[in-house]
Coordinates of C-alpha atoms and ligand atoms in Angstrom, one line a residue:
M1 CA 0.0 0.0 0.0
T2 CA 1.4 3.3 -1.0
H3 CA 1.2 6.3 1.3
I4 CA 1.2 9.5 -0.7
A5 CA 2.6 12.8 0.5
I6 CA 0.7 16.1 0.1
D7 CA 1.9 19.7 0.4
L8 CA -1.3 21.5 0.9
G9 CA 0.0 25.0 0.1
T10 CA -1.5 28.4 0.4
T11 CA -0.8 29.1 -3.3
N12 CA 0.2 25.7 -4.7
S13 CA -0.2 22.1 -3.7
L14 CA 1.9 19.2 -4.7
L15 CA 1.8 15.4 -4.5
S16 CA 4.6 12.8 -4.2
Y17 CA 5.3 9.3 -3.0
F18 CA 8.3 7.3 -1.8
T19 CA 9.9 4.8 -4.2
E20 CA 13.0 2.6 -4.0
D21 CA 14.9 5.5 -5.6
G22 CA 13.7 8.0 -3.0
P23 CA 10.8 10.5 -3.2
K24 CA 9.2 11.1 -6.5
L25 CA 6.7 13.8 -7.6
I26 CA 3.3 12.8 -8.9
P27 CA 1.9 15.0 -11.7
N28 CA -1.7 16.2 -11.8
A29 CA -4.2 15.6 -14.5
L30 CA -2.5 18.3 -16.6
G31 CA 0.9 16.6 -16.2
E32 CA 2.1 19.3 -13.9
Y33 CA 3.5 19.1 -10.5
L34 CA 2.1 22.3 -9.1
T35 CA -1.7 22.5 -8.6
P36 CA -2.7 26.0 -7.7
S37 CA -4.8 25.9 -4.5
V38 CA -7.8 27.5 -6.1
I39 CA -11.4 26.3 -6.3
S40 CA -14.0 27.7 -8.6
F41 CA -17.6 26.7 -9.4
A42 CA -19.4 26.8 -12.7
G43 CA -22.9 25.5 -11.7
T44 CA -22.2 22.1 -10.3
T45 CA -19.0 21.8 -12.2
L46 CA -16.0 22.1 -10.0
H47 CA -12.7 23.7 -11.2
V48 CA -9.6 22.9 -9.2
G49 CA -6.1 24.1 -9.9
A50 CA -5.0 25.9 -13.1
S51 CA -8.3 26.4 -14.6
A52 CA -9.7 27.7 -11.3
K53 CA -6.8 30.1 -11.1
A54 CA -7.5 31.5 -14.6
R55 CA -11.1 32.0 -13.4
L56 CA -9.9 34.2 -10.5
V57 CA -9.9 37.1 -13.0
S58 CA -12.9 36.2 -15.1
H59 CA -15.2 34.8 -12.3
P60 CA -14.0 36.2 -9.0
D61 CA -17.3 35.7 -7.2
D62 CA -17.3 32.0 -8.0
T63 CA -13.7 31.4 -7.1
A64 CA -11.7 31.1 -3.8
A65 CA -8.0 31.2 -3.2
L66 CA -5.7 31.5 -0.2
F67 CA -8.2 29.7 2.0
K68 CA -5.4 27.9 3.9
R69 CA -5.0 31.2 5.8
T70 CA -8.3 30.7 7.5
M71 CA -8.0 27.0 8.1
G72 CA -9.7 26.1 11.3
A73 CA -11.7 29.2 11.3
E74 CA -15.3 29.3 10.4
K75 CA -15.0 32.2 8.0
P76 CA -17.5 31.4 5.2
Y77 CA -16.5 31.8 1.6
S78 CA -19.4 32.4 -0.7
L79 CA -19.0 30.9 -4.1
G80 CA -21.9 31.6 -6.3
K81 CA -25.0 30.9 -4.1
K82 CA -23.2 28.5 -1.8
S83 CA -21.1 29.0 1.2
F84 CA -18.0 27.0 2.2
T85 CA -15.5 26.9 5.0
A86 CA -11.8 26.6 4.4
V87 CA -12.0 23.0 5.6
E88 CA -14.5 22.2 2.9
L89 CA -12.6 23.9 0.2
S90 CA -9.5 22.1 1.3
A91 CA -11.5 18.9 1.2
L92 CA -12.4 19.5 -2.5
L93 CA -8.7 20.2 -3.3
L94 CA -7.6 17.1 -1.4
K95 CA -10.1 15.0 -3.2
T96 CA -8.8 16.1 -6.6
L97 CA -5.2 15.6 -5.6
K98 CA -6.2 12.1 -4.3
Q99 CA -7.8 11.3 -7.7
D100 CA -4.7 12.6 -9.5
A101 CA -2.5 10.2 -7.4
E102 CA -4.9 7.3 -8.0
T103 CA -4.8 7.9 -11.8
Y104 CA -1.0 8.1 -11.8
L105 CA -0.3 5.2 -9.5
Q106 CA -3.2 3.2 -10.9
G107 CA -4.7 2.1 -7.6
P108 CA -6.7 3.3 -4.7
I109 CA -5.0 5.6 -2.2
T110 CA -6.2 5.6 1.3
D111 CA -3.5 7.3 3.4
A112 CA -1.4 10.4 3.2
V113 CA 1.2 12.3 5.0
I114 CA 0.2 16.0 4.9
S115 CA 2.4 18.9 5.7
V116 CA 1.3 21.8 7.8
P117 CA 3.0 25.1 9.0
A118 CA 4.9 24.6 12.2
Y119 CA 2.9 27.2 14.0
F120 CA -0.5 25.5 13.2
N121 CA -2.1 24.8 16.6
E122 CA -4.1 21.8 17.7
M123 CA -7.3 23.2 16.2
Q124 CA -5.9 24.0 12.8
R125 CA -4.3 20.5 12.7
K126 CA -7.7 19.0 13.5
A127 CA -9.2 21.1 10.7
V128 CA -6.7 19.6 8.2
K129 CA -7.6 16.1 9.4
S130 CA -11.3 16.9 9.0
A131 CA -10.7 18.1 5.4
A132 CA -8.8 14.9 4.7
A133 CA -11.6 12.8 6.2
M134 CA -14.1 14.6 3.9
A135 CA -11.9 13.7 1.0
D136 CA -11.9 10.2 2.2
L137 CA -8.2 10.2 3.1
Q138 CA -6.7 9.0 6.3
V139 CA -3.9 11.1 7.7
A140 CA -1.0 8.8 8.3
R141 CA 0.9 11.8 9.8
L142 CA 0.9 15.5 9.8
I143 CA 4.4 16.8 9.3
N144 CA 5.7 20.3 10.0
E145 CA 6.6 22.0 6.8
P146 CA 10.1 23.1 7.9
T147 CA 10.7 19.6 9.2
A148 CA 9.8 18.2 5.9
A149 CA 12.2 20.6 4.2
A150 CA 15.0 19.4 6.4
L151 CA 14.1 15.7 5.7
A152 CA 14.2 16.4 1.9
Y153 CA 17.8 17.7 2.4
G154 CA 18.7 14.6 4.5
L155 CA 19.5 16.8 7.4
Q156 CA 18.1 14.2 9.9
D157 CA 21.1 11.9 9.2
K158 CA 23.6 14.2 10.9
E159 CA 25.7 12.4 13.5
E160 CA 26.1 15.3 15.9
E161 CA 23.6 17.9 17.0
S162 CA 23.0 20.4 14.2
T163 CA 21.0 23.6 13.9
F164 CA 19.5 25.0 10.8
L165 CA 17.2 27.7 9.6
V166 CA 14.4 27.1 7.1
F167 CA 13.5 30.2 5.1
D168 CA 10.1 29.7 3.3
L169 CA 8.7 32.4 1.1
G170 CA 5.6 31.1 -0.7
G171 CA 3.0 33.0 -2.7
G172 CA 1.3 34.8 0.2
T173 CA 3.0 33.8 3.3
F174 CA 6.5 34.0 4.8
D175 CA 7.6 31.5 7.5
V176 CA 11.0 31.2 9.0
S177 CA 11.8 28.4 11.5
I178 CA 14.8 27.3 13.4
L179 CA 15.2 23.5 13.8
E180 CA 17.5 21.4 15.8
V181 CA 18.2 17.7 15.1
F182 CA 19.7 15.4 17.7
E183 CA 19.7 11.6 17.7
G184 CA 16.8 11.3 15.3
V185 CA 14.6 13.9 16.9
M186 CA 13.8 17.0 15.0
E187 CA 12.7 19.9 17.0
V188 CA 11.2 23.2 15.9
K189 CA 12.9 25.6 18.3
A190 CA 11.2 28.8 17.1
T191 CA 9.1 30.0 14.3
A192 CA 8.1 33.5 13.1
G193 CA 6.6 34.9 10.0
D194 CA 4.3 37.2 8.2
A195 CA 1.0 35.7 7.0
Y196 CA 0.6 38.6 4.5
L197 CA 3.9 38.6 2.7
G198 CA 5.0 36.5 -0.2
G199 CA 5.9 36.3 -3.9
E200 CA 2.5 37.8 -4.9
D201 CA 3.6 41.1 -3.2
F202 CA 6.6 41.2 -5.5
T203 CA 4.2 40.8 -8.4
A204 CA 2.0 43.5 -7.1
A205 CA 5.0 45.9 -6.8
I206 CA 6.0 45.2 -10.4
A207 CA 2.4 45.7 -11.5
N208 CA 2.3 49.1 -9.7
H209 CA 5.5 50.1 -11.5
L210 CA 4.0 49.0 -14.8
I211 CA 0.8 50.9 -14.1
A212 CA 2.7 54.1 -13.4
Q213 CA 4.7 53.7 -16.6
A214 CA 1.8 52.8 -18.7
A215 CA -0.2 55.7 -17.4
V216 CA 2.5 58.1 -18.7
S217 CA 3.0 56.4 -22.1
S218 CA -0.7 56.0 -22.7
N219 CA -1.5 59.4 -21.4
L220 CA -4.3 58.0 -19.1
P221 CA -5.0 58.4 -15.4
P222 CA -3.3 55.6 -13.4
E223 CA -6.6 54.6 -11.8
Q224 CA -7.9 53.8 -15.3
V225 CA -4.8 51.9 -16.2
A226 CA -5.0 49.9 -13.0
G227 CA -8.3 48.5 -14.1
Y228 CA -6.7 46.5 -17.0
P229 CA -5.9 42.9 -16.1
Q230 CA -3.2 42.8 -18.8
L231 CA -0.7 44.6 -16.5
Q232 CA -1.1 42.1 -13.6
H233 CA -0.5 39.2 -15.9
L234 CA 2.5 41.0 -17.5
A235 CA 3.9 41.7 -14.1
E236 CA 3.9 38.0 -13.2
Q237 CA 5.6 37.1 -16.4
A238 CA 8.2 39.8 -15.8
K239 CA 8.9 38.5 -12.3
L240 CA 9.4 34.9 -13.5
A241 CA 11.6 36.1 -16.4
L242 CA 13.8 38.2 -14.1
S243 CA 14.7 35.0 -12.1
E244 CA 16.3 33.7 -15.3
K245 CA 17.9 36.8 -16.8
H246 CA 19.0 40.3 -16.0
E247 CA 16.5 42.3 -17.9
V248 CA 13.2 41.8 -19.6
H249 CA 11.6 43.7 -22.4
L250 CA 7.9 44.4 -21.9
Q251 CA 5.7 45.5 -24.7
L252 CA 2.0 46.3 -24.8
D253 CA 0.2 47.8 -27.7
T254 CA -3.5 47.4 -27.0
P255 CA -5.0 50.9 -27.4
P256 CA -5.6 52.8 -25.4
L257 CA -2.9 51.0 -23.4
Q258 CA 0.7 51.5 -24.5
L259 CA 3.8 50.2 -22.8
D260 CA 7.3 49.7 -24.0
L261 CA 9.9 49.2 -21.3
V262 CA 12.9 47.3 -20.1
L263 CA 12.8 46.1 -16.6
T264 CA 16.1 45.2 -15.0
R265 CA 17.0 43.3 -11.8
E266 CA 18.3 46.6 -10.4
K267 CA 15.0 48.2 -10.9
L268 CA 13.2 45.2 -9.3
E269 CA 15.5 45.6 -6.3
E270 CA 14.6 49.3 -6.1
I271 CA 10.8 48.8 -6.3
T272 CA 10.7 45.9 -3.8
E273 CA 13.0 47.6 -1.2
N274 CA 10.2 47.8 1.3
L275 CA 9.3 44.1 0.9
K276 CA 12.8 43.1 1.8
R277 CA 12.6 45.3 4.9
R278 CA 9.5 43.3 5.9
L279 CA 11.4 40.1 5.5
R280 CA 13.8 41.3 8.1
A281 CA 11.6 41.5 11.2
P282 CA 10.6 37.8 11.4
L283 CA 14.1 36.7 10.7
D284 CA 15.4 38.8 13.6
R285 CA 12.7 37.6 15.8
V286 CA 13.2 33.9 15.2
M287 CA 17.0 34.3 15.8
Y288 CA 16.2 36.2 19.0
D289 CA 13.6 33.6 20.1
A290 CA 16.0 30.8 19.6
R291 CA 18.9 32.8 21.3
L292 CA 21.1 32.3 18.3
S293 CA 23.3 34.4 16.1
P294 CA 24.1 33.6 12.4
E295 CA 27.4 31.8 13.3
D296 CA 25.4 29.3 15.3
L297 CA 23.5 28.1 12.2
D298 CA 24.9 25.0 10.5
R299 CA 22.8 25.3 7.4
V300 CA 20.2 27.5 5.8
V301 CA 17.5 25.9 3.6
L302 CA 15.4 27.8 1.0
V303 CA 11.8 26.8 0.5
G304 CA 8.9 28.3 -1.4
G305 CA 8.7 29.4 -5.1
A306 CA 9.5 33.0 -4.3
T307 CA 13.0 32.1 -3.1
R308 CA 13.8 31.4 -6.8
M309 CA 14.2 35.2 -7.0
P310 CA 17.9 36.0 -7.1
L311 CA 17.4 39.1 -5.0
V312 CA 15.9 37.0 -2.2
R313 CA 18.7 34.5 -2.4
S314 CA 21.5 37.1 -2.2
W315 CA 19.7 38.9 0.5
V316 CA 19.5 35.8 2.7
S317 CA 23.1 35.0 2.2
K318 CA 24.1 38.5 3.1
I319 CA 22.0 38.6 6.2
L320 CA 22.8 35.1 7.5
R321 CA 26.4 35.2 6.2
K322 CA 26.0 31.7 4.7
F323 CA 25.1 30.3 1.3
P324 CA 21.7 28.7 1.5
E325 CA 21.1 25.1 0.3
A326 CA 19.4 25.3 -3.0
T327 CA 20.0 22.0 -4.8
L328 CA 16.4 21.1 -4.7
D329 CA 13.5 23.0 -6.3
P330 CA 12.3 25.3 -3.6
D331 CA 8.6 24.7 -4.3
Q332 CA 9.1 21.0 -4.3
V333 CA 11.2 20.7 -1.1
V334 CA 8.3 20.3 1.4
V335 CA 6.4 17.6 -0.5
M336 CA 9.7 15.6 -1.2
G337 CA 10.4 15.7 2.6
A338 CA 6.8 14.6 3.4
A339 CA 7.3 11.7 1.0
V340 CA 10.5 10.7 3.0
Q341 CA 8.3 10.7 6.1
A342 CA 5.8 8.5 4.2
G343 CA 8.6 6.1 3.3
L344 CA 9.7 5.9 6.9
I345 CA 6.2 5.2 8.0
S346 CA 5.7 2.3 5.6
K347 CA 9.0 0.8 6.9
N348 CA 7.5 1.1 10.4
S349 CA 10.0 3.6 11.5
A350 CA 9.5 7.3 11.6
L351 CA 11.3 10.5 12.5
D352 CA 10.2 12.0 15.7
D353 CA 9.1 15.4 15.0
V354 CA 8.6 17.6 18.0
V355 CA 5.6 19.7 17.1
M356 CA 5.4 23.3 18.1
T357 CA 1.7 23.7 18.8
D358 CA 1.9 25.9 21.8
V359 CA 1.5 29.1 19.8
S360 CA -1.7 31.0 18.9
A361 CA -2.0 30.7 15.1
F362 CA -4.1 33.9 14.7
T363 CA -4.1 37.3 16.1
L364 CA -7.1 37.9 18.4
G365 CA -8.4 41.4 19.0
T366 CA -11.4 43.7 19.0
E367 CA -13.1 46.2 16.9
I368 CA -12.3 49.9 17.5
A369 CA -13.4 53.1 16.1
Q370 CA -11.0 55.8 15.0
E371 CA -11.0 59.4 14.1
V372 CA -10.4 59.9 10.4
N373 CA -10.3 63.5 9.2
G374 CA -12.5 64.5 12.1
I375 CA -15.1 61.8 11.6
I376 CA -15.3 58.8 13.9
K377 CA -15.2 55.6 11.9
A378 CA -15.7 52.1 13.2
G379 CA -14.4 48.9 11.7
Y380 CA -10.8 48.9 12.6
F381 CA -9.0 46.0 14.3
Q382 CA -7.1 46.3 17.6
P383 CA -4.9 43.3 18.1
I384 CA -4.7 42.1 21.8
I385 CA -3.0 38.7 21.5
E386 CA -0.6 38.7 18.5
R387 CA -0.3 35.7 16.2
N388 CA 2.4 33.3 17.2
S389 CA 2.2 34.1 20.9
V390 CA 3.2 31.2 23.1
L391 CA 0.2 29.6 24.9
P392 CA -1.3 29.9 27.4
I393 CA -1.3 33.7 27.2
S394 CA -3.2 36.5 28.9
R395 CA -3.0 40.2 27.6
E396 CA -4.8 43.3 28.6
H397 CA -5.7 46.4 26.7
I398 CA -7.3 49.6 28.0
F399 CA -10.1 51.1 25.9
T400 CA -11.6 54.5 26.3
A401 CA -15.3 55.2 25.6
M402 CA -15.7 57.4 22.5
V403 CA -17.7 60.2 24.1
P404 CA -18.5 61.5 27.6
G405 CA -22.0 60.4 28.7
Q406 CA -21.8 57.0 26.9
R407 CA -23.8 54.3 28.7
E408 CA -22.5 51.2 27.2
V409 CA -19.4 49.9 25.3
N410 CA -19.6 47.1 22.8
I411 CA -16.6 44.7 22.7
S412 CA -16.6 42.7 19.5
V413 CA -14.0 39.9 19.3
Y414 CA -12.3 39.1 16.0
Q415 CA -9.6 36.8 14.9
G416 CA -7.5 37.5 11.8
E417 CA -4.6 39.5 10.5
A418 CA -6.3 42.2 8.5
P419 CA -6.4 45.8 9.7
L420 CA -10.1 46.1 9.0
I421 CA -12.5 43.8 10.9
E422 CA -14.6 43.1 7.8
S423 CA -11.8 40.8 6.6
N424 CA -11.4 39.1 9.9
L425 CA -13.5 36.5 11.6
F426 CA -16.2 37.5 14.1
L427 CA -16.1 35.3 17.2
G428 CA -18.5 37.0 19.6
E429 CA -19.4 40.1 21.4
I430 CA -20.2 41.5 24.9
D431 CA -21.9 44.7 25.9
V432 CA -20.4 46.4 28.9
P433 CA -22.5 48.9 30.8
I434 CA -20.6 52.0 32.0
P435 CA -21.7 54.6 34.6
Y436 CA -23.1 57.8 33.2
N437 CA -20.2 60.3 33.3
K438 CA -21.0 63.6 31.7
K439 CA -17.5 65.1 32.0
E440 CA -15.1 62.5 30.7
Q441 CA -14.8 59.3 28.8
E442 CA -14.8 56.1 30.9
N443 CA -11.9 53.6 30.6
I444 CA -12.4 49.8 30.3
A445 CA -9.8 47.1 30.7
V446 CA -10.2 44.2 28.4
R447 CA -8.3 41.1 29.1
F448 CA -8.0 38.2 26.7
S449 CA -6.9 34.8 28.1
Y450 CA -6.3 32.1 25.5
D451 CA -5.2 28.5 26.2
V452 CA -4.0 25.5 24.2
S453 CA -7.4 23.9 24.1
G454 CA -8.8 26.8 22.1
L455 CA -10.6 28.5 24.9
L456 CA -10.7 32.3 24.8
E457 CA -11.8 34.1 27.9
V458 CA -12.7 37.8 27.5
D459 CA -12.8 39.7 30.8
T460 CA -13.8 43.3 31.0
K461 CA -13.5 45.7 33.9
V462 CA -14.8 49.3 34.1
L463 CA -11.9 51.0 35.8
S464 CA -13.9 53.7 37.7
T465 CA -16.2 51.1 39.4
G466 CA -14.2 47.9 39.2
K467 CA -17.3 46.1 37.8
R468 CA -16.5 43.0 35.8
K469 CA -18.2 41.1 33.0
S470 CA -16.8 38.2 31.0
L471 CA -17.4 36.1 27.9
L472 CA -16.2 32.6 27.2
L473 CA -15.6 31.5 23.6
K474 CA -15.2 27.8 23.1
N475 CA -13.6 25.8 20.3
L476 CA -12.5 28.7 18.2
A477 CA -11.6 26.5 15.3
G478 CA -14.9 24.5 15.3
E479 CA -13.8 20.9 15.3
L480 CA -16.1 18.8 13.2
S481 CA -17.8 15.6 14.5
E482 CA -17.6 12.3 12.6
K483 CA -21.3 12.8 11.7
E484 CA -20.8 16.3 10.4
I485 CA -17.9 15.2 8.2
K486 CA -20.0 12.3 6.7
T487 CA -22.9 14.7 5.9
R488 CA -20.5 17.2 4.2
L489 CA -18.8 14.4 2.4
K490 CA -22.1 13.5 0.8
E491 CA -22.9 17.1 -0.1
L492 CA -19.5 17.7 -1.6
A493 CA -19.8 14.5 -3.7
Q494 CA -22.2 16.3 -6.1
Y495 CA -19.5 18.6 -7.4
K496 CA -17.6 16.9 -10.2
V497 CA -14.2 17.8 -11.6
H498 CA -13.6 17.3 -15.4
P499 CA -12.0 14.1 -16.4
K500 CA -8.4 14.3 -17.3
D501 CA -8.6 15.1 -21.0
Q502 CA -11.2 17.8 -20.4
A503 CA -9.1 19.4 -17.7
E504 CA -6.5 19.9 -20.3
N505 CA -8.9 21.4 -22.7
Q506 CA -10.3 23.7 -20.1
R507 CA -6.9 25.0 -19.2
L508 CA -6.1 25.6 -22.8
R509 CA -9.3 27.6 -23.3
A510 CA -8.5 29.7 -20.3
H511 CA -5.0 30.3 -21.7
I512 CA -6.5 31.5 -25.0
E513 CA -8.8 33.9 -23.1
Q514 CA -5.8 35.1 -21.1
C515 CA -3.9 35.9 -24.3
Y516 CA -6.9 37.6 -25.7
T517 CA -6.9 40.1 -22.9
M518 CA -3.2 40.9 -23.8
A519 CA -3.8 41.1 -27.6
K520 CA -4.6 44.0 -29.9
N521 CA -7.1 44.1 -32.8
A522 CA -5.9 41.7 -35.5
D523 CA -4.4 39.3 -32.9
R524 CA -7.7 39.3 -31.1
D525 CA -9.5 38.2 -34.2
I526 CA -7.1 35.3 -34.6
L527 CA -7.5 34.3 -30.9
M528 CA -11.2 34.5 -31.1
Q529 CA -11.2 32.3 -34.2
M530 CA -8.9 29.9 -32.4
L531 CA -11.3 29.7 -29.5
R532 CA -14.3 29.1 -31.7
D533 CA -12.5 26.5 -33.8
F534 CA -11.4 24.7 -30.7
D535 CA -14.9 24.7 -29.2
A536 CA -16.2 23.3 -32.4
L537 CA -13.7 20.5 -32.3
L538 CA -14.5 19.8 -28.6
E539 CA -18.1 19.3 -29.6
K540 CA -17.3 16.8 -32.2
Q541 CA -15.4 14.8 -29.6
N542 CA -12.8 13.4 -32.0
S543 CA -9.9 12.9 -29.6
S544 CA -7.1 12.7 -32.2
D545 CA -8.2 15.9 -33.9
I546 CA -8.5 17.5 -30.5
E547 CA -5.0 16.3 -29.5
A548 CA -3.5 17.7 -32.8
A549 CA -5.3 21.1 -32.3
R550 CA -4.0 21.3 -28.7
E551 CA -0.5 21.0 -29.9
S552 CA -0.7 23.6 -32.6
I553 CA -2.6 26.0 -30.3
T554 CA 0.0 25.5 -27.5
S555 CA 2.8 26.5 -29.8
N556 CA 0.9 29.4 -31.4
L557 CA 0.2 30.8 -27.9
A558 CA 3.8 30.5 -26.9
A559 CA 4.9 32.4 -30.0
F560 CA 2.3 35.0 -29.3
E561 CA 3.4 35.5 -25.7
A562 CA 7.0 35.9 -26.7
N563 CA 5.8 39.2 -28.5
Y564 CA 5.2 41.0 -25.3
V565 CA 7.7 39.5 -22.8
H566 CA 11.1 38.8 -24.2
Ligands
ADP601 P1 2.9 28.3 -1.3 O1 3.8 27.6 -0.4 O2 2.4 29.6 -0.6 O3 1.8 27.5 -1.8 P2 4.9 28.3 -3.4 O4 6.0 27.8 -2.7 O5 4.3 27.5 -4.5 O6 3.7 28.9 -2.5 O7 5.3 29.7 -4.1 C1 4.5 30.4 -5.0 C2 5.1 31.8 -5.3 O8 6.4 31.6 -5.8 C3 4.3 32.6 -6.3 O9 4.3 33.9 -5.8 C4 5.2 32.5 -7.5 O10 5.0 33.6 -8.4 C5 6.6 32.4 -7.0 N1 7.5 31.8 -7.9 C6 7.5 30.6 -8.5 N2 8.5 30.5 -9.4 C7 9.2 31.6 -9.4 C8 10.3 32.1 -10.1 N3 11.0 31.4 -11.0 N4 10.7 33.4 -9.9 C9 10.1 34.2 -9.0 N5 9.0 33.8 -8.3 C10 8.5 32.5 -8.5
MG602 MG1 4.6 26.2 0.9

């Protein structure tokens, strides 16, 4: 029986398994190793991966991405008319990955090793297990992502004690961890990060630069230029190209949009200076938490697609005064390591991975109002317990009533990382009566106490009277019962993914559409014709004709794309 390994990433997910020759990647239905962690619905048809990602632009209301960020939280995602939690979306993704593995390995798959961030707490780990159960997969083991990365590099085989740092810059998250291995036990000593920093921010910085340039060369207001999706796509292409070469030529001639510019690595450095600054804080913090200085590190491991950027690599070597390990593909490292763990399990031995679950995975806080240009505006988030705080923890914050004479203060509790509460998750609220005080605003102390089992106690005290009132929030992450999982499993079963060949056709259609947005008049006609001809062929269902058309379309699109990024 084969245990597969799954890297259930925020941006991309991967599959692998362990063979006699070591870990091996499993391609998805499109023959690719990376499956974008994106889900989209078209009626009861489910899109997972590349075609769902393409629909992020065309059908944003039916498409969800980045849901790993709210894993274990009950934040609903509404897709079309339906509502899903991150667990359910992850279940749909896992189900597709499982099917891809079954097709490739030609047999049923029942068990998987799944990687999770080191800072995931008990509740989030349970959420991953619930998602796996909904996808009909047993979790043979959850492995910490940095531990998996270390396993992929064979760092567990060191004779003597060794210390290393795992630097993981993905699409939308940044995690840095310090690990120690000693006598077959791998321990996560410290972890820090930024849940809102990743490769996509570099893309956004390039896009902003292109927007500013295109606004000048097209003689249009930047706000109008920003509305064109072409520039976002071009920015991503430019970012990838700059990891390979020193400069890239970008050309757009789609009236009213005009752009003709050479983007160099130096320019990229310049426009992403602030992002590099943001990488610094978690790095310093993890070193501080582990009481280490760069000389104490034996090795540095690079993980995450965004560490392919030369500027990130050279920055890491400069700061840590050490060349990082980079012999493995950074976006494949985690899943390869998870497969090593799967291999160890099937040999009835396993690496002991000391899990670091004693941290709060989310920031917890309350809603506050703020004065903006003389007007009082509600909806802002005031963190009280910061993400990644060691549990149990208790923190107090003093709030002041907005106006004198106020009779009551509402304390609304939220979890999340966004500055505005509308993007965070509402957990509960408590109204605190305050004495009538005409002259000045009353002060209220709000204490949050959070423990490992997921209990949050909110304790309020009116300072002038000493009166207390409290609120207890249970099971923040909402663990699902066996029965709930079974019910959802049935409901989710109605959504069907396209069979393998159709998945490829769907992706190609989406690609033609994407090129269409980039194109100008005559090219647009050609692309439209291409789409129509292809649709006509698909209706006839002659697979050899379709196959031939796919090949010619693919090479035509590649030639077309070379026109604007080269
Ligand atoms: P996650 O772990 O969040 O799922 P990945 O490790 O797959 O994410 O990283 C995805 C990010 O890596 C994306 O922002 C993508 O644009 C970026 N990326 C992938 N390849 C390259 C490259 N060659 N150059 C620059 N960025 C890259
Ligand atoms: Mg990752």
